[in-house]
Amino acid sequence: MHRSELIISQDKCNTFAALAGTAVESAPAAGAALALGWHMLYLHETDPWLEPGVDGHPEARPHGVPAQLDKRMWASSQVELFAPIRVGEQLTLLRQPPAVTLKQGASGALAFVNEVTQVRRGDTTLLSETKTLVYRSATRPQRAGGAPAGPVQVPAAVLQKTVNLNEVTLFRYSSVLGVAHRIHYDYPYATAHEGYPGLLIHGPLIIQLLLDLYRPTAAGERPVRYQARGIRPNFLGSALTLNMGFHAEQVVLWASDQDHQPTLLIHVSA
């Protein structure tokens, strides 16, 4: 278990609110509860001393990931918020060693990596996050950003918002997170090297924008959990629509593209 200090700085909140503009509510004030999902601004930073690979991520892979599986993508996150995280707090960050599972898919070998992180105030756990990453071969033939295997069911939308992002927004968000994955800001690399039709919008950014739709309806001090799953990438230059609906006892949030197809799905429950 790796332990480190975590400071919930006002500057990160202000910077994110400024770059997102009217897409989000204003940043929380000092001492206020951090908005749901905004913890990601503080948990993604890459160690600057690690040697970067071609894609901008650290060259070193988690122990157990084969060297030939050199393309890394976020797949899903499960988050439980037990108590508010407040702006200005000095907290403790605990990270478990990554758990690696190797699988053979229809189109090649895959490595799924689960990263479990806890945010604590003393002995009290405020938040727990399990993030799943997938590694695959960058040379594996595929149509980048292709459609999922089957249809994704979503409820009728009761609230929708279309947001317009640009290259500066993606570059600044990478800077706020402290990550350097080139598919988000280096157009020649994303298109010529990785085969995408354009720059990819960050998964965490889409999650934060979606959860902001839910924020006005949420009781900010209560425990809550959500599951987020990537379906297909969103590319800069194409429409990005944020949607909210309801299914049973859950709030369902999803992003959709210019073809009105779901690209990222979140289920929120108390």
PDB file of C-alpha atoms in Angstrom:
ATOM      1  CA  MET A   1       0.000   0.000   0.000  1.00  0.00           C
ATOM      2  CA  HIS A   2       1.491   3.344  -1.082  1.00  0.00           C
ATOM      3  CA  ARG A   3       0.688   6.314   1.157  1.00  0.00           C
ATOM      4  CA  SER A   4       1.077   9.980   0.205  1.00  0.00           C
ATOM      5  CA  GLU A   5      -0.182  13.410   1.192  1.00  0.00           C
ATOM      6  CA  LEU A   6      -3.097  14.918  -0.726  1.00  0.00           C
ATOM      7  CA  ILE A   7      -3.955  18.621  -0.599  1.00  0.00           C
ATOM      8  CA  ILE A   8      -7.320  19.653  -2.071  1.00  0.00           C
ATOM      9  CA  SER A   9      -6.123  22.976  -3.446  1.00  0.00           C
ATOM     10  CA  GLN A  10      -8.454  25.818  -4.356  1.00  0.00           C
ATOM     11  CA  ASP A  11      -6.277  26.576  -7.395  1.00  0.00           C
ATOM     12  CA  LYS A  12      -7.123  23.294  -9.156  1.00  0.00           C
ATOM     13  CA  CYS A  13     -10.849  23.865  -8.625  1.00  0.00           C
ATOM     14  CA  ASN A  14     -10.624  27.413  -9.950  1.00  0.00           C
ATOM     15  CA  THR A  15      -8.530  26.383 -12.962  1.00  0.00           C
ATOM     16  CA  PHE A  16     -10.934  23.604 -13.925  1.00  0.00           C
ATOM     17  CA  ALA A  17     -13.989  25.840 -13.538  1.00  0.00           C
ATOM     18  CA  ALA A  18     -12.310  28.483 -15.713  1.00  0.00           C
ATOM     19  CA  LEU A  19     -11.351  26.100 -18.531  1.00  0.00           C
ATOM     20  CA  ALA A  20     -14.777  24.418 -18.533  1.00  0.00           C
ATOM     21  CA  GLY A  21     -16.550  27.791 -18.607  1.00  0.00           C
ATOM     22  CA  THR A  22     -20.322  27.599 -18.724  1.00  0.00           C
ATOM     23  CA  ALA A  23     -20.205  23.785 -19.006  1.00  0.00           C
ATOM     24  CA  VAL A  24     -20.006  23.507 -15.193  1.00  0.00           C
ATOM     25  CA  GLU A  25     -21.181  25.337 -12.113  1.00  0.00           C
ATOM     26  CA  SER A  26     -18.717  27.672 -10.388  1.00  0.00           C
ATOM     27  CA  ALA A  27     -15.881  26.227  -8.318  1.00  0.00           C
ATOM     28  CA  PRO A  28     -16.613  25.425  -4.655  1.00  0.00           C
ATOM     29  CA  ALA A  29     -15.245  27.912  -2.128  1.00  0.00           C
ATOM     30  CA  ALA A  30     -12.621  27.103   0.494  1.00  0.00           C
ATOM     31  CA  GLY A  31     -14.113  24.779   3.097  1.00  0.00           C
ATOM     32  CA  ALA A  32     -17.001  23.752   0.845  1.00  0.00           C
ATOM     33  CA  ALA A  33     -17.614  20.173  -0.259  1.00  0.00           C
ATOM     34  CA  LEU A  34     -15.845  19.170  -3.466  1.00  0.00           C
ATOM     35  CA  ALA A  35     -18.350  18.569  -6.271  1.00  0.00           C
ATOM     36  CA  LEU A  36     -18.984  14.922  -7.142  1.00  0.00           C
ATOM     37  CA  GLY A  37     -16.289  13.670  -9.504  1.00  0.00           C
ATOM     38  CA  TRP A  38     -13.939  16.586  -8.928  1.00  0.00           C
ATOM     39  CA  HIS A  39     -11.636  14.341  -6.885  1.00  0.00           C
ATOM     40  CA  MET A  40     -10.243  13.204 -10.258  1.00  0.00           C
ATOM     41  CA  LEU A  41      -8.457  16.548 -10.574  1.00  0.00           C
ATOM     42  CA  TYR A  42      -6.174  15.405  -7.745  1.00  0.00           C
ATOM     43  CA  LEU A  43      -5.758  11.652  -8.325  1.00  0.00           C
ATOM     44  CA  HIS A  44      -4.438  11.369 -11.884  1.00  0.00           C
ATOM     45  CA  GLU A  45      -1.086  13.135 -11.681  1.00  0.00           C
ATOM     46  CA  THR A  46       1.833  11.194 -13.186  1.00  0.00           C
ATOM     47  CA  ASP A  47       5.188  11.075 -11.414  1.00  0.00           C
ATOM     48  CA  PRO A  48       7.275  13.646 -13.375  1.00  0.00           C
ATOM     49  CA  TRP A  49      10.458  11.645 -12.747  1.00  0.00           C
ATOM     50  CA  LEU A  50       9.227   8.624 -14.700  1.00  0.00           C
ATOM     51  CA  GLU A  51      10.555   8.291 -18.250  1.00  0.00           C
ATOM     52  CA  PRO A  52       7.721   8.939 -20.726  1.00  0.00           C
ATOM     53  CA  GLY A  53       6.933   6.526 -23.526  1.00  0.00           C
ATOM     54  CA  VAL A  54       6.020   7.407 -27.112  1.00  0.00           C
ATOM     55  CA  ASP A  55       2.393   8.030 -26.132  1.00  0.00           C
ATOM     56  CA  GLY A  56       3.301  10.389 -23.286  1.00  0.00           C
ATOM     57  CA  HIS A  57       2.463   7.935 -20.509  1.00  0.00           C
ATOM     58  CA  PRO A  58       5.334   6.550 -18.400  1.00  0.00           C
ATOM     59  CA  GLU A  59       7.316   3.926 -20.306  1.00  0.00           C
ATOM     60  CA  ALA A  60       7.131   1.522 -17.374  1.00  0.00           C
ATOM     61  CA  ARG A  61       4.013  -0.657 -17.274  1.00  0.00           C
ATOM     62  CA  PRO A  62       2.410  -2.128 -14.144  1.00  0.00           C
ATOM     63  CA  HIS A  63       4.080  -5.387 -13.123  1.00  0.00           C
ATOM     64  CA  GLY A  64       2.478  -8.225 -15.062  1.00  0.00           C
ATOM     65  CA  VAL A  65       1.536  -6.268 -18.199  1.00  0.00           C
ATOM     66  CA  PRO A  66       3.424  -7.743 -21.204  1.00  0.00           C
ATOM     67  CA  ALA A  67       5.747  -5.279 -22.922  1.00  0.00           C
ATOM     68  CA  GLN A  68       4.021  -5.688 -26.294  1.00  0.00           C
ATOM     69  CA  LEU A  69       0.743  -4.393 -24.843  1.00  0.00           C
ATOM     70  CA  ASP A  70       1.770  -0.776 -25.069  1.00  0.00           C
ATOM     71  CA  LYS A  71      -1.479   1.076 -25.784  1.00  0.00           C
ATOM     72  CA  ARG A  72      -3.284   2.221 -22.623  1.00  0.00           C
ATOM     73  CA  MET A  73      -6.913   3.333 -22.335  1.00  0.00           C
ATOM     74  CA  TRP A  74      -9.318   3.986 -19.476  1.00  0.00           C
ATOM     75  CA  ALA A  75     -12.176   1.454 -19.374  1.00  0.00           C
ATOM     76  CA  SER A  76     -14.258   2.107 -16.260  1.00  0.00           C
ATOM     77  CA  SER A  77     -14.372   3.544 -12.745  1.00  0.00           C
ATOM     78  CA  GLN A  78     -16.336   2.694  -9.616  1.00  0.00           C
ATOM     79  CA  VAL A  79     -16.459   5.433  -6.993  1.00  0.00           C
ATOM     80  CA  GLU A  80     -17.968   5.478  -3.509  1.00  0.00           C
ATOM     81  CA  LEU A  81     -18.153   8.795  -1.666  1.00  0.00           C
ATOM     82  CA  PHE A  82     -18.729   8.152   2.040  1.00  0.00           C
ATOM     83  CA  ALA A  83     -18.296  11.709   3.349  1.00  0.00           C
ATOM     84  CA  PRO A  84     -17.567  15.127   1.818  1.00  0.00           C
ATOM     85  CA  ILE A  85     -14.058  16.028   0.687  1.00  0.00           C
ATOM     86  CA  ARG A  86     -13.598  19.722   1.414  1.00  0.00           C
ATOM     87  CA  VAL A  87     -11.581  22.297  -0.492  1.00  0.00           C
ATOM     88  CA  GLY A  88      -8.404  23.213   1.378  1.00  0.00           C
ATOM     89  CA  GLU A  89      -8.121  19.953   3.325  1.00  0.00           C
ATOM     90  CA  GLN A  90      -4.864  18.070   3.796  1.00  0.00           C
ATOM     91  CA  LEU A  91      -5.697  14.375   3.449  1.00  0.00           C
ATOM     92  CA  THR A  92      -4.025  11.006   2.950  1.00  0.00           C
ATOM     93  CA  LEU A  93      -4.006   9.121  -0.350  1.00  0.00           C
ATOM     94  CA  LEU A  94      -3.647   5.328  -0.237  1.00  0.00           C
ATOM     95  CA  ARG A  95      -2.984   3.312  -3.393  1.00  0.00           C
ATOM     96  CA  GLN A  96      -3.021  -0.468  -3.560  1.00  0.00           C
ATOM     97  CA  PRO A  97      -0.607  -2.273  -5.915  1.00  0.00           C
ATOM     98  CA  PRO A  98      -2.289  -2.652  -9.336  1.00  0.00           C
ATOM     99  CA  ALA A  99      -4.001  -5.997  -9.972  1.00  0.00           C
ATOM    100  CA  VAL A 100      -3.406  -7.310 -13.509  1.00  0.00           C
ATOM    101  CA  THR A 101      -5.627  -9.787 -15.376  1.00  0.00           C
ATOM    102  CA  LEU A 102      -4.606 -11.094 -18.811  1.00  0.00           C
ATOM    103  CA  LYS A 103      -7.306 -12.061 -21.304  1.00  0.00           C
ATOM    104  CA  GLN A 104      -7.440 -13.164 -24.912  1.00  0.00           C
ATOM    105  CA  GLY A 105     -10.049 -11.225 -26.853  1.00  0.00           C
ATOM    106  CA  ALA A 106     -11.401 -11.838 -30.328  1.00  0.00           C
ATOM    107  CA  SER A 107      -8.847  -9.431 -31.772  1.00  0.00           C
ATOM    108  CA  GLY A 108      -5.825 -10.095 -29.584  1.00  0.00           C
ATOM    109  CA  ALA A 109      -4.304 -10.123 -26.109  1.00  0.00           C
ATOM    110  CA  LEU A 110      -5.516  -7.664 -23.479  1.00  0.00           C
ATOM    111  CA  ALA A 111      -4.341  -6.758 -19.984  1.00  0.00           C
ATOM    112  CA  PHE A 112      -6.887  -5.321 -17.555  1.00  0.00           C
ATOM    113  CA  VAL A 113      -5.403  -3.359 -14.665  1.00  0.00           C
ATOM    114  CA  ASN A 114      -7.426  -2.484 -11.558  1.00  0.00           C
ATOM    115  CA  GLU A 115      -6.130   0.455  -9.527  1.00  0.00           C
ATOM    116  CA  VAL A 116      -7.739   0.965  -6.099  1.00  0.00           C
ATOM    117  CA  THR A 117      -7.335   4.347  -4.409  1.00  0.00           C
ATOM    118  CA  GLN A 118      -8.662   5.616  -1.083  1.00  0.00           C
ATOM    119  CA  VAL A 119      -8.840   9.173   0.220  1.00  0.00           C
ATOM    120  CA  ARG A 120      -8.726   9.362   4.028  1.00  0.00           C
ATOM    121  CA  ARG A 121      -9.012  11.949   6.764  1.00  0.00           C
ATOM    122  CA  GLY A 122      -7.133  10.322   9.608  1.00  0.00           C
ATOM    123  CA  ASP A 123      -8.614   6.836   9.939  1.00  0.00           C
ATOM    124  CA  THR A 124     -11.852   7.803   8.160  1.00  0.00           C
ATOM    125  CA  THR A 125     -12.243   6.797   4.511  1.00  0.00           C
ATOM    126  CA  LEU A 126     -13.913   9.613   2.575  1.00  0.00           C
ATOM    127  CA  LEU A 127     -13.738   8.117  -0.916  1.00  0.00           C
ATOM    128  CA  SER A 128     -12.803   4.851  -2.594  1.00  0.00           C
ATOM    129  CA  GLU A 129     -12.170   4.531  -6.323  1.00  0.00           C
ATOM    130  CA  THR A 130     -11.511   1.425  -8.406  1.00  0.00           C
ATOM    131  CA  LYS A 131     -10.271   2.366 -11.860  1.00  0.00           C
ATOM    132  CA  THR A 132      -9.893  -0.214 -14.638  1.00  0.00           C
ATOM    133  CA  LEU A 133      -7.404   0.387 -17.434  1.00  0.00           C
ATOM    134  CA  VAL A 134      -6.920  -1.802 -20.485  1.00  0.00           C
ATOM    135  CA  TYR A 135      -3.633  -2.353 -22.311  1.00  0.00           C
ATOM    136  CA  ARG A 136      -3.460  -3.749 -25.827  1.00  0.00           C
ATOM    137  CA  SER A 137      -0.991  -3.847 -28.690  1.00  0.00           C
ATOM    138  CA  ALA A 138      -0.641  -0.571 -30.577  1.00  0.00           C
ATOM    139  CA  THR A 139       0.097  -2.583 -33.747  1.00  0.00           C
ATOM    140  CA  ARG A 140      -3.106  -4.628 -33.555  1.00  0.00           C
ATOM    141  CA  PRO A 141      -5.256  -3.967 -36.618  1.00  0.00           C
ATOM    142  CA  GLN A 142      -8.472  -2.144 -35.775  1.00  0.00           C
ATOM    143  CA  ARG A 143     -10.659   0.775 -36.732  1.00  0.00           C
ATOM    144  CA  ALA A 144      -9.838   3.226 -33.968  1.00  0.00           C
ATOM    145  CA  GLY A 145     -12.889   4.465 -32.149  1.00  0.00           C
ATOM    146  CA  GLY A 146     -15.120   1.791 -33.674  1.00  0.00           C
ATOM    147  CA  ALA A 147     -18.602   0.926 -32.506  1.00  0.00           C
ATOM    148  CA  PRO A 148     -19.210  -1.367 -29.528  1.00  0.00           C
ATOM    149  CA  ALA A 149     -20.232  -4.963 -30.057  1.00  0.00           C
ATOM    150  CA  GLY A 150     -23.912  -4.400 -29.260  1.00  0.00           C
ATOM    151  CA  PRO A 151     -26.438  -1.632 -28.611  1.00  0.00           C
ATOM    152  CA  VAL A 152     -26.359   0.233 -25.296  1.00  0.00           C
ATOM    153  CA  GLN A 153     -29.734   0.864 -23.681  1.00  0.00           C
ATOM    154  CA  VAL A 154     -30.366   4.249 -22.059  1.00  0.00           C
ATOM    155  CA  PRO A 155     -33.580   5.753 -20.668  1.00  0.00           C
ATOM    156  CA  ALA A 156     -35.390   8.743 -22.119  1.00  0.00           C
ATOM    157  CA  ALA A 157     -33.437  11.932 -21.463  1.00  0.00           C
ATOM    158  CA  VAL A 158     -35.076  14.434 -19.106  1.00  0.00           C
ATOM    159  CA  LEU A 159     -32.171  16.876 -19.369  1.00  0.00           C
ATOM    160  CA  GLN A 160     -29.687  17.489 -22.182  1.00  0.00           C
ATOM    161  CA  LYS A 161     -26.818  19.882 -22.758  1.00  0.00           C
ATOM    162  CA  THR A 162     -24.520  20.201 -25.777  1.00  0.00           C
ATOM    163  CA  VAL A 163     -21.020  21.463 -25.008  1.00  0.00           C
ATOM    164  CA  ASN A 164     -18.377  22.855 -27.334  1.00  0.00           C
ATOM    165  CA  LEU A 165     -14.765  22.081 -26.472  1.00  0.00           C
ATOM    166  CA  ASN A 166     -11.571  23.025 -28.293  1.00  0.00           C
ATOM    167  CA  GLU A 167      -7.883  22.130 -28.426  1.00  0.00           C
ATOM    168  CA  VAL A 168      -6.998  24.661 -25.728  1.00  0.00           C
ATOM    169  CA  THR A 169      -9.537  23.123 -23.339  1.00  0.00           C
ATOM    170  CA  LEU A 170      -8.066  19.633 -23.802  1.00  0.00           C
ATOM    171  CA  PHE A 171      -4.485  20.859 -23.428  1.00  0.00           C
ATOM    172  CA  ARG A 172      -5.319  22.793 -20.251  1.00  0.00           C
ATOM    173  CA  TYR A 173      -7.243  19.860 -18.791  1.00  0.00           C
ATOM    174  CA  SER A 174      -4.227  17.582 -19.366  1.00  0.00           C
ATOM    175  CA  SER A 175      -2.167  20.167 -17.497  1.00  0.00           C
ATOM    176  CA  VAL A 176      -4.630  20.352 -14.587  1.00  0.00           C
ATOM    177  CA  LEU A 177      -4.627  16.546 -14.257  1.00  0.00           C
ATOM    178  CA  GLY A 178      -0.851  16.389 -14.567  1.00  0.00           C
ATOM    179  CA  VAL A 179      -0.879  13.827 -17.379  1.00  0.00           C
ATOM    180  CA  ALA A 180       0.721  13.878 -20.833  1.00  0.00           C
ATOM    181  CA  HIS A 181      -1.205  11.342 -22.945  1.00  0.00           C
ATOM    182  CA  ARG A 182      -0.629  12.722 -26.446  1.00  0.00           C
ATOM    183  CA  ILE A 183      -3.962  11.563 -27.923  1.00  0.00           C
ATOM    184  CA  HIS A 184      -5.587  14.512 -26.129  1.00  0.00           C
ATOM    185  CA  TYR A 185      -3.432  17.370 -27.455  1.00  0.00           C
ATOM    186  CA  ASP A 186      -1.093  16.165 -30.243  1.00  0.00           C
ATOM    187  CA  TYR A 187      -3.221  15.949 -33.401  1.00  0.00           C
ATOM    188  CA  PRO A 188      -0.513  14.511 -35.735  1.00  0.00           C
ATOM    189  CA  TYR A 189       0.292  11.802 -33.175  1.00  0.00           C
ATOM    190  CA  ALA A 190      -3.354  10.923 -32.488  1.00  0.00           C
ATOM    191  CA  THR A 191      -4.227  10.644 -36.184  1.00  0.00           C
ATOM    192  CA  ALA A 192      -1.061   9.387 -37.896  1.00  0.00           C
ATOM    193  CA  HIS A 193       0.395   7.191 -35.139  1.00  0.00           C
ATOM    194  CA  GLU A 194      -2.685   5.890 -33.287  1.00  0.00           C
ATOM    195  CA  GLY A 195      -5.126   5.997 -36.192  1.00  0.00           C
ATOM    196  CA  TYR A 196      -7.841   8.123 -34.593  1.00  0.00           C
ATOM    197  CA  PRO A 197      -9.882  10.613 -36.659  1.00  0.00           C
ATOM    198  CA  GLY A 198      -9.025  13.435 -34.255  1.00  0.00           C
ATOM    199  CA  LEU A 199      -8.080  14.360 -30.706  1.00  0.00           C
ATOM    200  CA  LEU A 200      -9.799  12.315 -28.001  1.00  0.00           C
ATOM    201  CA  ILE A 201     -11.751  14.082 -25.277  1.00  0.00           C
ATOM    202  CA  HIS A 202     -10.584  12.907 -21.840  1.00  0.00           C
ATOM    203  CA  GLY A 203     -12.803  10.354 -20.131  1.00  0.00           C
ATOM    204  CA  PRO A 204     -12.444  12.118 -16.739  1.00  0.00           C
ATOM    205  CA  LEU A 205     -13.470  15.426 -18.332  1.00  0.00           C
ATOM    206  CA  ILE A 206     -16.642  13.884 -19.764  1.00  0.00           C
ATOM    207  CA  ILE A 207     -17.391  12.275 -16.384  1.00  0.00           C
ATOM    208  CA  GLN A 208     -17.034  15.611 -14.596  1.00  0.00           C
ATOM    209  CA  LEU A 209     -19.278  17.351 -17.122  1.00  0.00           C
ATOM    210  CA  LEU A 210     -21.910  14.606 -16.829  1.00  0.00           C
ATOM    211  CA  LEU A 211     -21.875  14.620 -13.040  1.00  0.00           C
ATOM    212  CA  ASP A 212     -22.391  18.371 -13.142  1.00  0.00           C
ATOM    213  CA  LEU A 213     -25.802  17.690 -14.710  1.00  0.00           C
ATOM    214  CA  TYR A 214     -26.597  15.607 -11.628  1.00  0.00           C
ATOM    215  CA  ARG A 215     -25.117  18.081  -9.119  1.00  0.00           C
ATOM    216  CA  PRO A 216     -28.111  20.472  -8.922  1.00  0.00           C
ATOM    217  CA  THR A 217     -30.407  17.558  -8.000  1.00  0.00           C
ATOM    218  CA  ALA A 218     -28.040  15.943  -5.491  1.00  0.00           C
ATOM    219  CA  ALA A 219     -27.805  16.432  -1.745  1.00  0.00           C
ATOM    220  CA  GLY A 220     -24.103  17.273  -1.632  1.00  0.00           C
ATOM    221  CA  GLU A 221     -23.428  15.986   1.879  1.00  0.00           C
ATOM    222  CA  ARG A 222     -24.889  12.478   1.523  1.00  0.00           C
ATOM    223  CA  PRO A 223     -23.009   9.278   0.637  1.00  0.00           C
ATOM    224  CA  VAL A 224     -23.269   8.377  -3.022  1.00  0.00           C
ATOM    225  CA  ARG A 225     -21.733   5.912  -5.455  1.00  0.00           C
ATOM    226  CA  TYR A 226     -21.370   5.855  -9.209  1.00  0.00           C
ATOM    227  CA  GLN A 227     -20.112   3.534 -11.910  1.00  0.00           C
ATOM    228  CA  ALA A 228     -18.710   4.995 -15.138  1.00  0.00           C
ATOM    229  CA  ARG A 229     -17.984   2.946 -18.252  1.00  0.00           C
ATOM    230  CA  GLY A 230     -16.419   3.942 -21.547  1.00  0.00           C
ATOM    231  CA  ILE A 231     -18.248   2.712 -24.656  1.00  0.00           C
ATOM    232  CA  ARG A 232     -16.450   4.474 -27.501  1.00  0.00           C
ATOM    233  CA  PRO A 233     -14.279   7.613 -27.749  1.00  0.00           C
ATOM    234  CA  ASN A 234     -15.539  11.160 -28.215  1.00  0.00           C
ATOM    235  CA  PHE A 235     -13.467  13.141 -30.693  1.00  0.00           C
ATOM    236  CA  LEU A 236     -12.910  16.865 -30.771  1.00  0.00           C
ATOM    237  CA  GLY A 237     -14.829  18.540 -33.587  1.00  0.00           C
ATOM    238  CA  SER A 238     -17.852  16.249 -33.256  1.00  0.00           C
ATOM    239  CA  ALA A 239     -20.933  17.073 -31.215  1.00  0.00           C
ATOM    240  CA  LEU A 240     -20.754  16.142 -27.527  1.00  0.00           C
ATOM    241  CA  THR A 241     -24.156  15.948 -25.870  1.00  0.00           C
ATOM    242  CA  LEU A 242     -24.617  15.349 -22.142  1.00  0.00           C
ATOM    243  CA  ASN A 243     -27.785  13.524 -21.086  1.00  0.00           C
ATOM    244  CA  MET A 244     -29.551  12.636 -17.835  1.00  0.00           C
ATOM    245  CA  GLY A 245     -32.425  10.212 -17.240  1.00  0.00           C
ATOM    246  CA  PHE A 246     -33.740   7.815 -14.622  1.00  0.00           C
ATOM    247  CA  HIS A 247     -33.999   4.037 -14.389  1.00  0.00           C
ATOM    248  CA  ALA A 248     -35.465   2.336 -11.315  1.00  0.00           C
ATOM    249  CA  GLU A 249     -33.707   3.884  -8.304  1.00  0.00           C
ATOM    250  CA  GLN A 250     -30.726   5.177 -10.267  1.00  0.00           C
ATOM    251  CA  VAL A 251     -29.796   8.360 -12.061  1.00  0.00           C
ATOM    252  CA  VAL A 252     -28.393   7.524 -15.495  1.00  0.00           C
ATOM    253  CA  LEU A 253     -25.987   9.929 -17.175  1.00  0.00           C
ATOM    254  CA  TRP A 254     -24.503   9.452 -20.614  1.00  0.00           C
ATOM    255  CA  ALA A 255     -22.568  11.268 -23.293  1.00  0.00           C
ATOM    256  CA  SER A 256     -23.578  10.871 -26.919  1.00  0.00           C
ATOM    257  CA  ASP A 257     -21.905  11.716 -30.219  1.00  0.00           C
ATOM    258  CA  GLN A 258     -23.056  13.327 -33.458  1.00  0.00           C
ATOM    259  CA  ASP A 259     -24.843  10.083 -34.371  1.00  0.00           C
ATOM    260  CA  HIS A 260     -26.748  10.180 -31.047  1.00  0.00           C
ATOM    261  CA  GLN A 261     -24.929   7.021 -29.934  1.00  0.00           C
ATOM    262  CA  PRO A 262     -23.925   6.646 -26.248  1.00  0.00           C
ATOM    263  CA  THR A 263     -20.185   6.987 -25.730  1.00  0.00           C
ATOM    264  CA  LEU A 264     -19.810   7.024 -21.936  1.00  0.00           C
ATOM    265  CA  LEU A 265     -22.332   5.792 -19.362  1.00  0.00           C
ATOM    266  CA  ILE A 266     -22.682   6.550 -15.633  1.00  0.00           C
ATOM    267  CA  HIS A 267     -25.083   5.043 -13.097  1.00  0.00           C
ATOM    268  CA  VAL A 268     -25.463   7.019  -9.852  1.00  0.00           C
ATOM    269  CA  SER A 269     -27.116   5.653  -6.715  1.00  0.00           C
ATOM    270  CA  ALA A 270     -27.375   6.658  -3.068  1.00  0.00           C
TER     271      ALA A 270
END
